Amino acid sequence: MDEIKFDEQVDITDKVCPMTFVKAKVSIDELEDGEVLAIRMNDGEPVQNVPRSMKEEGHKILKLTDNEDGTYTLYVRKVEE
Amino acid sequence: MAEKKPDYASLKKGGFMRQKQKGYFSLRLQVVGGNLTAENIRTVSEVADQYGKGYVHMTSRQGIEIPFIRFEDIEEVKEKLSEGGVKPGVCGPRVRTVTACQGSAVCPSGCIDTYALAKELDAHYFGRDLPHKFKFGVTGCQNNCLKAEENDLGIKGGMIVDYKEDVCIQCGVCVKACRENALATEDGKIVIDREKCNHCGRCVKSCPTDAWEGESGYIVSFGGLFGNKIYQGETLLPIIKDKETLFRVADAAIGYFEENARPGERFRLMLLRIGEEEFRKVITGAYYGRD
Ligand code: SF4
Ligand code: SF4
Ligand code: SF4
């Protein structure tokens, strides 16, 4: 599979809900419209909920990849309001 | 103002719970779907200050009670409350307060508009006399914040989901969002195991391209009891797609209860006594629109 190009990355595996979402949101807020953020997150609750929260914030989800180490990376394109 | 005499017979029906302290009543208010306006609350606060002891008690079913109302003040209190748009609730053998979570009007997880439905159920059934108390509860999704299965008739919002392959970008989000493991990626598309799907709607809510389409529906449970005896309400029908069917089923269930329960017998205990078979037939008939 093609690697997705991204502009910034953030690791939220050190956070628990609701700080997972907060850290991801702060990171994406710093990007320019159209830039892509790679968010590394834990399996379980974060991977079930963070993608949806990003969608609800109005951003564009591109891909979720399994890193096969108990973490996933979500690629999100920033959509400015 | 002419002196008004309280009507004893209607006191309990009207939500006045006799207190341990002689001559005092705890006044239960009618709250629908857990919502009160700011004006309602101001009125309650004034009544509690003026006629009660300056506090209220929140009940386990989203109700409010104003304790320490004196018997002789009851009529005045009722009037004062009704000016502020607040009505007394009910106790005794009848349909009680319809409870609801915030649902899709406010909560991102909601699959149905719980408050609107609670108001409709309330308008249809509230206060209806029955062999014993009867409780409705409405919760917006599988998260079940409102504990649907505790109620004689519980309603839970769900979604009937459908996959549109052409708009799917294979991002993989839905496969992880589904907690029932009903989704998998096969040959570059998503496949669903309908047996596992519990209609939670998480795939719909999380899909970035709306490749999952969700049609809202109602998952109904019957015979929940959470008092002296505890039973979990049972889902005896497939998910219901429209409100007409929902009300037809609810009518059939309440009608069956009215006809078959002994006085003072809860819905579940009636089912345990006479068996569920006949009841299943009745609600299945209502579900398919048969008489
Ligand atoms: S049951 Fe669902 S819709 Fe209702 S408050 Fe909980 S999460 Fe929201
Ligand atoms: S509705 Fe819920 S259980 Fe059914 S496939 Fe979607 S996420 Fe899974
Ligand atoms: S979330 Fe939507 S776009 Fe992504 S894999 Fe599932 S159906 Fe396809």
Tab-separated table of C-alpha atoms in Angstrom, chain B:
chain	number	residue	atom	x	y	z
B	1	MET	CA	-59.942	33.362	47.506
B	2	ALA	CA	-62.422	30.622	48.337
B	3	GLU	CA	-60.950	27.869	50.440
B	4	LYS	CA	-60.158	24.801	48.407
B	5	LYS	CA	-60.350	21.364	49.875
B	6	PRO	CA	-57.809	18.843	48.670
B	7	ASP	CA	-59.341	15.803	47.055
B	8	TYR	CA	-57.903	12.914	49.064
B	9	ALA	CA	-58.521	10.287	46.441
B	10	SER	CA	-56.576	12.173	43.828
B	11	LEU	CA	-53.710	13.121	46.118
B	12	LYS	CA	-51.549	10.155	45.373
B	13	LYS	CA	-52.541	10.030	41.766
B	14	GLY	CA	-51.549	13.677	41.688
B	15	GLY	CA	-48.050	12.926	42.901
B	16	PHE	CA	-48.378	13.746	46.584
B	17	MET	CA	-46.453	11.202	48.580
B	18	ARG	CA	-47.441	11.017	52.220
B	19	GLN	CA	-44.436	11.613	54.405
B	20	LYS	CA	-43.403	9.895	57.582
B	21	GLN	CA	-44.016	13.247	59.275
B	22	LYS	CA	-47.726	13.647	59.889
B	23	GLY	CA	-49.496	16.220	57.722
B	24	TYR	CA	-46.614	16.584	55.252
B	25	PHE	CA	-46.378	15.481	51.665
B	26	SER	CA	-43.497	15.192	49.296
B	27	LEU	CA	-44.743	16.578	46.008
B	28	ARG	CA	-43.572	14.727	42.950
B	29	LEU	CA	-43.411	16.780	39.762
B	30	GLN	CA	-43.966	15.720	36.218
B	31	VAL	CA	-40.733	15.898	34.290
B	32	VAL	CA	-40.719	14.608	30.732
B	33	GLY	CA	-37.514	13.260	29.267
B	34	GLY	CA	-35.450	14.835	32.037
B	35	ASN	CA	-35.821	18.381	30.731
B	36	LEU	CA	-37.060	21.415	32.652
B	37	THR	CA	-37.042	25.017	31.511
B	38	ALA	CA	-35.292	27.714	33.523
B	39	GLU	CA	-38.735	29.075	34.359
B	40	ASN	CA	-39.861	25.655	35.635
B	41	ILE	CA	-36.819	25.507	37.890
B	42	ARG	CA	-37.365	29.028	39.206
B	43	THR	CA	-40.939	28.115	40.077
B	44	VAL	CA	-39.856	24.903	41.787
B	45	SER	CA	-37.248	26.843	43.715
B	46	GLU	CA	-39.788	29.399	44.875
B	47	VAL	CA	-42.249	26.738	45.959
B	48	ALA	CA	-39.554	24.843	47.831
B	49	ASP	CA	-38.553	28.049	49.620
B	50	GLN	CA	-42.037	29.260	50.375
B	51	TYR	CA	-43.920	26.048	51.134
B	52	GLY	CA	-41.285	23.373	51.650
B	53	LYS	CA	-37.982	23.343	53.472
B	54	GLY	CA	-35.924	25.068	50.829
B	55	TYR	CA	-34.628	21.968	49.083
B	56	VAL	CA	-35.694	19.456	46.466
B	57	HIS	CA	-35.004	15.755	46.047
B	58	MET	CA	-33.958	14.352	42.682
B	59	THR	CA	-35.495	10.935	42.125
B	60	SER	CA	-33.825	8.057	40.351
B	61	ARG	CA	-36.133	8.527	37.351
B	62	GLN	CA	-35.288	12.119	36.473
B	63	GLY	CA	-38.053	13.441	38.677
B	64	ILE	CA	-38.057	16.173	41.254
B	65	GLU	CA	-39.845	15.999	44.570
B	66	ILE	CA	-40.452	18.945	46.859
B	67	PRO	CA	-40.601	17.513	50.380
B	68	PHE	CA	-42.387	18.996	53.395
B	69	ILE	CA	-45.423	20.472	51.681
B	70	ARG	CA	-48.160	20.933	54.274
B	71	PHE	CA	-51.475	19.313	53.607
B	72	GLU	CA	-53.367	22.610	53.807
B	73	ASP	CA	-51.065	24.235	51.248
B	74	ILE	CA	-51.552	21.623	48.554
B	75	GLU	CA	-54.066	23.458	46.401
B	76	GLU	CA	-52.140	26.709	46.603
B	77	VAL	CA	-48.931	24.942	45.704
B	78	LYS	CA	-50.549	23.273	42.719
B	79	GLU	CA	-51.763	26.622	41.467
B	80	LYS	CA	-48.426	28.291	41.963
B	81	LEU	CA	-46.682	25.486	40.122
B	82	SER	CA	-49.083	25.520	37.219
B	83	GLU	CA	-48.464	29.254	36.769
B	84	GLY	CA	-44.817	28.379	36.207
B	85	GLY	CA	-45.675	25.580	33.792
B	86	VAL	CA	-45.000	22.777	36.262
B	87	LYS	CA	-47.428	19.934	36.842
B	88	PRO	CA	-47.572	17.388	39.620
B	89	GLY	CA	-46.449	13.921	38.618
B	90	VAL	CA	-48.216	10.675	39.351
B	91	CYS	CA	-47.736	7.728	41.654
B	92	GLY	CA	-49.713	4.511	41.977
B	93	PRO	CA	-50.869	2.021	39.360
B	94	ARG	CA	-50.497	3.936	36.143
B	95	VAL	CA	-48.057	5.072	33.462
B	96	ARG	CA	-45.259	7.016	35.120
B	97	THR	CA	-42.821	9.683	34.044
B	98	VAL	CA	-41.274	8.949	30.662
B	99	THR	CA	-37.527	9.222	31.071
B	100	ALA	CA	-34.993	9.976	28.339
B	101	CYS	CA	-31.323	10.688	27.752
B	102	GLN	CA	-30.372	13.753	25.699
B	103	GLY	CA	-30.415	11.796	22.456
B	104	SER	CA	-29.596	12.962	18.967
B	105	ALA	CA	-30.728	16.550	19.585
B	106	VAL	CA	-27.607	17.109	21.705
B	107	CYS	CA	-25.467	13.976	21.928
B	108	PRO	CA	-23.166	13.077	19.002
B	109	SER	CA	-23.822	9.370	19.625
B	110	GLY	CA	-27.604	9.651	19.467
B	111	CYS	CA	-29.495	7.648	16.850
B	112	ILE	CA	-32.969	8.993	17.702
B	113	ASP	CA	-34.526	12.179	19.043
B	114	THR	CA	-35.276	10.850	22.503
B	115	TYR	CA	-36.843	13.990	23.932
B	116	ALA	CA	-39.325	14.386	21.080
B	117	LEU	CA	-40.258	10.726	21.462
B	118	ALA	CA	-40.561	11.011	25.250
B	119	LYS	CA	-42.965	13.904	24.805
B	120	GLU	CA	-45.075	11.904	22.357
B	121	LEU	CA	-45.143	8.879	24.637
B	122	ASP	CA	-46.052	11.148	27.530
B	123	ALA	CA	-48.893	12.732	25.558
B	124	HIS	CA	-50.194	9.271	24.623
B	125	TYR	CA	-49.816	7.356	27.834
B	126	PHE	CA	-48.915	9.453	30.863
B	127	GLY	CA	-51.163	8.788	33.855
B	128	ARG	CA	-53.127	6.013	32.151
B	129	ASP	CA	-54.588	3.745	34.823
B	130	LEU	CA	-53.301	0.179	34.713
B	131	PRO	CA	-53.137	-2.860	37.016
B	132	HIS	CA	-49.801	-1.610	38.362
B	133	LYS	CA	-47.203	1.027	37.626
B	134	PHE	CA	-45.768	1.085	34.127
B	135	LYS	CA	-42.517	2.766	33.161
B	136	PHE	CA	-41.228	3.954	29.828
B	137	GLY	CA	-37.615	4.912	29.243
B	138	VAL	CA	-35.989	6.168	26.047
B	139	THR	CA	-32.262	6.013	25.393
B	140	GLY	CA	-30.571	7.340	22.270
B	141	CYS	CA	-28.122	4.559	21.446
B	142	GLN	CA	-26.408	1.376	22.569
B	143	ASN	CA	-24.414	3.319	25.143
B	144	ASN	CA	-27.677	3.065	27.062
B	145	CYS	CA	-27.129	6.043	29.353
B	146	LEU	CA	-30.805	5.858	30.217
B	147	LYS	CA	-30.831	2.121	31.039
B	148	ALA	CA	-33.713	1.133	28.747
B	149	GLU	CA	-33.963	-2.442	30.031
B	150	GLU	CA	-34.880	-1.277	33.536
B	151	ASN	CA	-38.254	-0.167	32.246
B	152	ASP	CA	-41.487	-2.043	31.618
B	153	LEU	CA	-41.083	-0.783	28.081
B	154	GLY	CA	-37.669	0.459	27.095
B	155	ILE	CA	-36.809	2.096	23.791
B	156	LYS	CA	-33.261	2.304	22.482
B	157	GLY	CA	-32.191	4.161	19.389
B	158	GLY	CA	-30.361	2.170	16.765
B	159	MET	CA	-29.396	2.270	13.122
B	160	ILE	CA	-29.993	-0.103	10.275
B	161	VAL	CA	-26.787	0.304	8.333
B	162	ASP	CA	-26.019	-0.080	4.676
B	163	TYR	CA	-22.663	-0.047	2.902
B	164	LYS	CA	-22.016	1.823	-0.315
B	165	GLU	CA	-18.877	0.406	-1.798
B	166	ASP	CA	-18.474	3.093	-4.453
B	167	VAL	CA	-17.802	5.874	-1.942
B	168	CYS	CA	-15.652	3.818	0.438
B	169	ILE	CA	-12.015	4.922	0.436
B	170	GLN	CA	-10.822	1.877	2.401
B	171	CYS	CA	-9.565	3.993	5.269
B	172	GLY	CA	-10.257	1.204	7.767
B	173	VAL	CA	-11.816	3.432	10.413
B	174	CYS	CA	-15.181	1.647	10.595
B	175	VAL	CA	-13.622	-1.778	11.103
B	176	LYS	CA	-12.001	-0.497	14.287
B	177	ALA	CA	-14.955	1.643	15.345
B	178	CYS	CA	-17.271	-1.377	15.371
B	179	ARG	CA	-17.159	-2.909	18.831
B	180	GLU	CA	-19.110	-5.983	17.820
B	181	ASN	CA	-16.453	-7.127	15.355
B	182	ALA	CA	-19.134	-7.184	12.704
B	183	LEU	CA	-16.959	-5.541	10.058
B	184	ALA	CA	-13.960	-6.828	8.154
B	185	THR	CA	-11.974	-5.896	5.088
B	186	GLU	CA	-12.193	-8.451	2.305
B	187	ASP	CA	-10.891	-8.027	-1.246
B	188	GLY	CA	-10.676	-4.269	-1.012
B	189	LYS	CA	-14.094	-3.728	0.449
B	190	ILE	CA	-15.860	-3.885	3.783
B	191	VAL	CA	-18.090	-6.830	4.604
B	192	ILE	CA	-20.638	-6.909	7.406
B	193	ASP	CA	-21.734	-9.838	9.527
B	194	ARG	CA	-25.397	-8.979	10.152
B	195	GLU	CA	-25.611	-11.580	12.901
B	196	LYS	CA	-23.124	-9.620	14.961
B	197	CYS	CA	-24.372	-6.123	14.156
B	198	ASN	CA	-26.240	-4.594	17.100
B	199	HIS	CA	-27.302	-1.430	15.230
B	200	CYS	CA	-25.052	0.850	17.290
B	201	GLY	CA	-24.410	3.156	14.332
B	202	ARG	CA	-20.715	3.671	15.132
B	203	CYS	CA	-19.710	2.847	11.561
B	204	VAL	CA	-22.083	5.522	10.262
B	205	LYS	CA	-20.865	8.077	12.778
B	206	SER	CA	-17.203	7.454	12.073
B	207	CYS	CA	-17.047	6.945	8.299
B	208	PRO	CA	-15.351	9.966	6.681
B	209	THR	CA	-17.091	9.536	3.333
B	210	ASP	CA	-20.573	8.499	4.464
B	211	ALA	CA	-20.099	5.118	2.849
B	212	TRP	CA	-22.212	3.783	5.705
B	213	GLU	CA	-25.765	4.940	5.523
B	214	GLY	CA	-27.861	4.603	8.655
B	215	GLU	CA	-31.607	4.530	8.951
B	216	SER	CA	-32.754	5.271	12.498
B	217	GLY	CA	-34.828	2.705	14.316
B	218	TYR	CA	-36.136	1.661	17.709
B	219	ILE	CA	-35.006	-1.354	19.672
B	220	VAL	CA	-37.743	-2.162	22.164
B	221	SER	CA	-37.401	-4.164	25.367
B	222	PHE	CA	-40.240	-5.495	27.502
B	223	GLY	CA	-40.683	-6.367	31.139
B	224	GLY	CA	-37.792	-4.654	32.869
B	225	LEU	CA	-38.109	-4.478	36.634
B	226	PHE	CA	-35.691	-2.910	39.031
B	227	GLY	CA	-37.283	-2.893	42.445
B	228	ASN	CA	-37.888	-5.645	44.962
B	229	LYS	CA	-37.307	-8.051	42.136
B	230	ILE	CA	-34.877	-7.464	39.320
B	231	TYR	CA	-35.395	-8.495	35.719
B	232	GLN	CA	-33.821	-7.196	32.580
B	233	GLY	CA	-36.205	-6.125	29.855
B	234	GLU	CA	-36.094	-8.456	26.855
B	235	THR	CA	-35.913	-7.506	23.208
B	236	LEU	CA	-38.549	-9.681	21.587
B	237	LEU	CA	-38.794	-8.007	18.192
B	238	PRO	CA	-36.456	-6.952	15.404
B	239	ILE	CA	-35.505	-3.278	15.268
B	240	ILE	CA	-38.548	-1.112	14.462
B	241	LYS	CA	-38.154	1.331	11.597
B	242	ASP	CA	-40.992	3.783	12.024
B	243	LYS	CA	-42.936	5.510	14.751
B	244	GLU	CA	-46.322	4.159	13.685
B	245	THR	CA	-45.122	0.617	14.243
B	246	LEU	CA	-43.514	1.632	17.520
B	247	PHE	CA	-46.772	3.037	18.851
B	248	ARG	CA	-48.721	0.066	17.548
B	249	VAL	CA	-46.397	-2.244	19.464
B	250	ALA	CA	-46.548	-0.101	22.601
B	251	ASP	CA	-50.346	0.009	22.417
B	252	ALA	CA	-50.477	-3.762	22.051
B	253	ALA	CA	-48.120	-4.292	25.005
B	254	ILE	CA	-50.006	-1.943	27.310
B	255	GLY	CA	-53.346	-3.354	26.180
B	256	TYR	CA	-52.124	-6.870	26.917
B	257	PHE	CA	-50.958	-5.789	30.354
B	258	GLU	CA	-54.275	-4.108	31.077
B	259	GLU	CA	-56.250	-7.193	30.100
B	260	ASN	CA	-54.139	-9.886	31.627
B	261	ALA	CA	-52.423	-8.593	34.745
B	262	ARG	CA	-53.966	-8.982	38.156
B	263	PRO	CA	-54.345	-5.835	40.201
B	264	GLY	CA	-50.990	-5.001	41.721
B	265	GLU	CA	-49.049	-7.248	39.366
B	266	ARG	CA	-46.148	-5.811	37.417
B	267	PHE	CA	-45.741	-6.486	33.727
B	268	ARG	CA	-42.873	-8.939	34.148
B	269	LEU	CA	-44.594	-10.863	36.932
B	270	MET	CA	-47.660	-11.230	34.760
B	271	LEU	CA	-45.482	-12.650	31.974
B	272	LEU	CA	-43.873	-15.058	34.408
B	273	ARG	CA	-47.271	-16.235	35.634
B	274	ILE	CA	-48.959	-16.767	32.285
B	275	GLY	CA	-45.952	-17.329	30.066
B	276	GLU	CA	-44.595	-15.198	27.261
B	277	GLU	CA	-45.871	-17.097	24.285
B	278	GLU	CA	-49.204	-15.374	23.858
B	279	PHE	CA	-47.638	-11.972	24.490
B	280	ARG	CA	-45.008	-12.602	21.837
B	281	LYS	CA	-47.765	-13.403	19.366
B	282	VAL	CA	-49.608	-10.208	20.204
B	283	ILE	CA	-46.627	-7.890	19.795
B	284	THR	CA	-45.357	-9.734	16.741
B	285	GLY	CA	-48.791	-9.197	15.212
B	286	ALA	CA	-48.610	-5.512	16.063
B	287	TYR	CA	-45.105	-5.326	14.629
B	288	TYR	CA	-46.293	-6.656	11.283
B	289	GLY	CA	-49.427	-4.545	11.376
B	290	ARG	CA	-51.851	-7.385	11.994
B	291	ASP	CA	-54.689	-7.042	14.487
